[in-house]
CSV table of C-alpha atoms in Angstrom, one decimal:
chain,number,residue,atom,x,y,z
A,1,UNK,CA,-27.4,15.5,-7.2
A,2,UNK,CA,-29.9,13.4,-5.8
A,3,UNK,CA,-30.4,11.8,-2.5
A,4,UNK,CA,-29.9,8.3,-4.2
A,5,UNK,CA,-26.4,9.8,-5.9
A,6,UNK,CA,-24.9,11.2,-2.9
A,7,UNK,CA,-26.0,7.6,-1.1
A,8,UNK,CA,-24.0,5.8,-3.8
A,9,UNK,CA,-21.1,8.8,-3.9
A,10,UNK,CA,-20.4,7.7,0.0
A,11,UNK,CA,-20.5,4.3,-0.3
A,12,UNK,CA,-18.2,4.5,-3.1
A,13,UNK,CA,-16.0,6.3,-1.1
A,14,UNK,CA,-15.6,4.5,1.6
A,15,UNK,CA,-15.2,1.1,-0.2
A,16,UNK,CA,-12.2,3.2,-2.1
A,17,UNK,CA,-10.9,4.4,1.7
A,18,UNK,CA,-10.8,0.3,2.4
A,19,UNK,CA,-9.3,-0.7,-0.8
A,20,UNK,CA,-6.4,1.5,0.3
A,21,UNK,CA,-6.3,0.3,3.8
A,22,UNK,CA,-6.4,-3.0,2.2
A,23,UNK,CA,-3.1,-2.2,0.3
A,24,UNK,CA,-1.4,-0.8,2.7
A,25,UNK,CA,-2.4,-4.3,5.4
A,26,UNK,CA,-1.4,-6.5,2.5
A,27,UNK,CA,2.5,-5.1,2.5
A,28,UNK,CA,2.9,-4.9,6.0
A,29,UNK,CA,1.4,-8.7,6.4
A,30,UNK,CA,3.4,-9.7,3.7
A,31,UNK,CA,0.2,-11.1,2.0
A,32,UNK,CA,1.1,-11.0,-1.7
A,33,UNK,CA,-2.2,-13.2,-2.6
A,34,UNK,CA,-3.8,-10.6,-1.2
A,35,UNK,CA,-1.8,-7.8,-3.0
A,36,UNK,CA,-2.6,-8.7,-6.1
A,37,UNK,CA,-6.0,-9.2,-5.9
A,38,UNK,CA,-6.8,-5.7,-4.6
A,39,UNK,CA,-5.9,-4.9,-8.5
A,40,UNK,CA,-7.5,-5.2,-11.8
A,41,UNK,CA,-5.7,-7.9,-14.0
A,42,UNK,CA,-3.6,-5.2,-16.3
A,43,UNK,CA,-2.8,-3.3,-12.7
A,44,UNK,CA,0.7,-1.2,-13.2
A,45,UNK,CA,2.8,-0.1,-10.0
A,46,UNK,CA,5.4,2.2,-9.9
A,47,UNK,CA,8.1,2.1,-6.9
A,48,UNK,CA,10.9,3.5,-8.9
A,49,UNK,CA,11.0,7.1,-7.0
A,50,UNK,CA,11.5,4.7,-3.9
A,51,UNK,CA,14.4,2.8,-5.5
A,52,UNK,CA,12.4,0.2,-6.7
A,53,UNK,CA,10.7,-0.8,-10.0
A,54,UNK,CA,7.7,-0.3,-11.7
A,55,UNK,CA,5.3,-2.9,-13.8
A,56,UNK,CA,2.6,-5.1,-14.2
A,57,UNK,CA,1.3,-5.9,-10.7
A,58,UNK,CA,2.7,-9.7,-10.8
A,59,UNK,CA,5.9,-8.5,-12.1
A,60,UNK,CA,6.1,-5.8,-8.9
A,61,UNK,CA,4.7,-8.5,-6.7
A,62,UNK,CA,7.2,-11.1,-6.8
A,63,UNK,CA,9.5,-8.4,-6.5
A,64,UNK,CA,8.4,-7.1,-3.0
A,65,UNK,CA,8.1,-10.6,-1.7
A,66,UNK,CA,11.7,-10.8,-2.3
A,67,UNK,CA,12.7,-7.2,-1.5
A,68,UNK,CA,10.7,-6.9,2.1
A,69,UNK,CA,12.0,-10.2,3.7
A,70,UNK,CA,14.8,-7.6,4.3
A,71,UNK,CA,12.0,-6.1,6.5
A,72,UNK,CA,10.5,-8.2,8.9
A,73,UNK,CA,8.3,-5.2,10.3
A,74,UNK,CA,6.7,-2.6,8.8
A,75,UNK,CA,3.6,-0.1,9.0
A,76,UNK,CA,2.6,1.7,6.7
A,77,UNK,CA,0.3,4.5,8.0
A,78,UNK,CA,-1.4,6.4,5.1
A,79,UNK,CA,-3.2,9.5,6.2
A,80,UNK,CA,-4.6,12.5,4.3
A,81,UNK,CA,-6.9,10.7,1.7
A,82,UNK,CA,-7.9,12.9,-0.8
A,83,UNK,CA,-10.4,10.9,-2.9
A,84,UNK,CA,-11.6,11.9,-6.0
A,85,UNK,CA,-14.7,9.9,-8.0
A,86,UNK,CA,-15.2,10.7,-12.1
A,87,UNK,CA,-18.7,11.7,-12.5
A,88,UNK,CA,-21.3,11.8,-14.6
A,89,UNK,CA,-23.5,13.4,-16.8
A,90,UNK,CA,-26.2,14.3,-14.3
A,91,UNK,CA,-23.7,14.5,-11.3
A,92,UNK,CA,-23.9,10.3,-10.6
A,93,UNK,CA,-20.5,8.5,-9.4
A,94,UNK,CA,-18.7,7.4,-12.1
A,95,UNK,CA,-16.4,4.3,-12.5
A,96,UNK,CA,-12.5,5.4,-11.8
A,97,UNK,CA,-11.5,7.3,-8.9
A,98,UNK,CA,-7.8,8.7,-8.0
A,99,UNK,CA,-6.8,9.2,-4.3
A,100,UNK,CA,-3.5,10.7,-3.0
A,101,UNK,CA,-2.1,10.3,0.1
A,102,UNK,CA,0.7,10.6,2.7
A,103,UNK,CA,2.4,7.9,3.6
A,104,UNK,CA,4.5,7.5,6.4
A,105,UNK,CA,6.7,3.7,6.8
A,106,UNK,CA,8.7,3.0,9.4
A,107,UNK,CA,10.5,-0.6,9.1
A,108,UNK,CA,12.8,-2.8,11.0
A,109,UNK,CA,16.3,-4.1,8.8
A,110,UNK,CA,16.4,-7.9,9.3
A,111,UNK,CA,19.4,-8.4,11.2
A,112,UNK,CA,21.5,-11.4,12.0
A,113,UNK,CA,18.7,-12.9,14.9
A,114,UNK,CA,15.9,-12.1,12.3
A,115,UNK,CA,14.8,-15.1,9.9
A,116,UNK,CA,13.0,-13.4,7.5
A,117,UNK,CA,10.8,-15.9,6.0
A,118,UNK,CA,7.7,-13.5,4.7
A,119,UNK,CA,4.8,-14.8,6.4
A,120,UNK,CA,1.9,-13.3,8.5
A,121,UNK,CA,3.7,-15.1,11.7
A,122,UNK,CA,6.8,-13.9,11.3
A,123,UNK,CA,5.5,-10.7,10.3
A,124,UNK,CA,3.6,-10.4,13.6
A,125,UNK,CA,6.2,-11.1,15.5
A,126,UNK,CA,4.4,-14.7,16.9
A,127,UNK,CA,7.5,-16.8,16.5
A,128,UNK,CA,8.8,-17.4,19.5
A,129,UNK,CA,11.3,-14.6,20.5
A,130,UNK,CA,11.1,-12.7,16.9
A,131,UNK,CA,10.9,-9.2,17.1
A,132,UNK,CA,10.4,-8.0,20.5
A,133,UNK,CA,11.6,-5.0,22.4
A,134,UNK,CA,14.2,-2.9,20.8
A,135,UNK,CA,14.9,-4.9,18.2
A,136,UNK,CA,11.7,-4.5,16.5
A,137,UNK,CA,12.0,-0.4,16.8
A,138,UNK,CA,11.9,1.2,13.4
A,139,UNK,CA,15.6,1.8,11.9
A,140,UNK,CA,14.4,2.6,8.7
A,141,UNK,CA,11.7,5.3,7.9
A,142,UNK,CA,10.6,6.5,4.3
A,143,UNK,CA,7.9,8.6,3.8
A,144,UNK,CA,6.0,10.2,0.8
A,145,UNK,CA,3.1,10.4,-1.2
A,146,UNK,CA,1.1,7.8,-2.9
A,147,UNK,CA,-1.1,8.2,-6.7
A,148,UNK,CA,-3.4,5.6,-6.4
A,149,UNK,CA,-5.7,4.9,-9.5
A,150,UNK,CA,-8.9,2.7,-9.2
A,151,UNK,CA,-11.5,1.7,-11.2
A,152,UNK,CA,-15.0,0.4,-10.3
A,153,UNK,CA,-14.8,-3.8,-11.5
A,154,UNK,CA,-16.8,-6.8,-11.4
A,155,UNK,CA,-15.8,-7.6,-7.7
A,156,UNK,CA,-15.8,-3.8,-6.4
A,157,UNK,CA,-13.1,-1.2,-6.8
A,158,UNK,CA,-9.9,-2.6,-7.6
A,159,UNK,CA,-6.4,-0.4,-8.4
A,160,UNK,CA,-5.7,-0.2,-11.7
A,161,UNK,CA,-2.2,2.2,-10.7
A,162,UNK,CA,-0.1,3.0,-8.0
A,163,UNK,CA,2.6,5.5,-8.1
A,164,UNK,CA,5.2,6.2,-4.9
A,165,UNK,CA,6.3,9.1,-4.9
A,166,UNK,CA,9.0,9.0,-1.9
A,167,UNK,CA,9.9,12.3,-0.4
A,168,UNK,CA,12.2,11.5,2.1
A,169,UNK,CA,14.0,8.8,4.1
A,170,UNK,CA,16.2,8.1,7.3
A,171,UNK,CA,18.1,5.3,7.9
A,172,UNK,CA,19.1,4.9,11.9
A,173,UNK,CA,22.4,2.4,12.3
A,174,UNK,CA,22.0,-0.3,14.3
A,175,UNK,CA,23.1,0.2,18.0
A,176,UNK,CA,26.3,-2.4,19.1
């Protein structure tokens, strides 16, 4: 591999590493705008492991705005990236690229002092008196692994698949 290769092969891989940071910041923040432009126009996602469904990345869209307004916080910490770039004849990056990783998401049920409207603000907790001390700790926690598929487009690397593949989940009841 050359020096010019292995130069494109990082770079490559760390704008991968950001497109998954990037999905990961747009469900948290609620940003569905944002969501969907991290994917190619024919994008699939799959939540149905997670109790959730799977198709185009519009259809799956709308449905999280809808679905995490019964979560006013959430993280979503993604660790263990193993990326993987197609390559070449000749040893040069190609233009797809899988990653799996861990996922760990611990959320907060809206309950009856929440408003969940689904923006940034509300997300952040920068209404006045939303989501501070321990009522924003996490009463819900699922964790698993994510497939994510990309492909190198116009714009930069884009998904073109995710698959959720939930291992486990804990669900704390709310203290009286």
């Amino acid at each position: 591999m050359t020096q010019r290769a292995e130069h494109t092969t990082v770079m490559d891989r760390l704008a991968i590493d950001d497109l998954v940071t990037g999905y990961a910041i747009a469900v948290d923040d609620g940003d569905w705008t944002a969501y969907r432009a991290l994917f190619v126009p024919e994008g699939r996602v799959d939540y149905r492991s997670a109790g959730g469904i799977a198709g185009s990345v519009t259809v799956v869209a709308d449905w999280l705005a809808e679905m995490m307004r019964r979560f006013p916080v959430r993280q979503h910490l993604i660790v263990n990236r193993r990326i993987g770039i197609e390559l070449r004849d000749g040893g040069a990056p190609g233009d797809t690229a899988t990653v799996q990783a861990d996922y760990l998401n611990p959320m907060h049920l809206a309950g009856p002092h929440d408003a969940p409207t689904g923006t940034a603000a509300d997300l952040h907790g920068t209404r006045a008196g939303a989501n501070t001390g321990a009522a924003a700790a996490p009463n819900y926690t699922c964790a698993g692994r994510y497939a994510f598929a990309a492909r190198r487009a116009p714009e930069g690397w884009r998904l073109s698949e995710v698959v959720v593949h939930e291992k486990w989940r804990q669900l704390v009841p709310a203290r009286s």
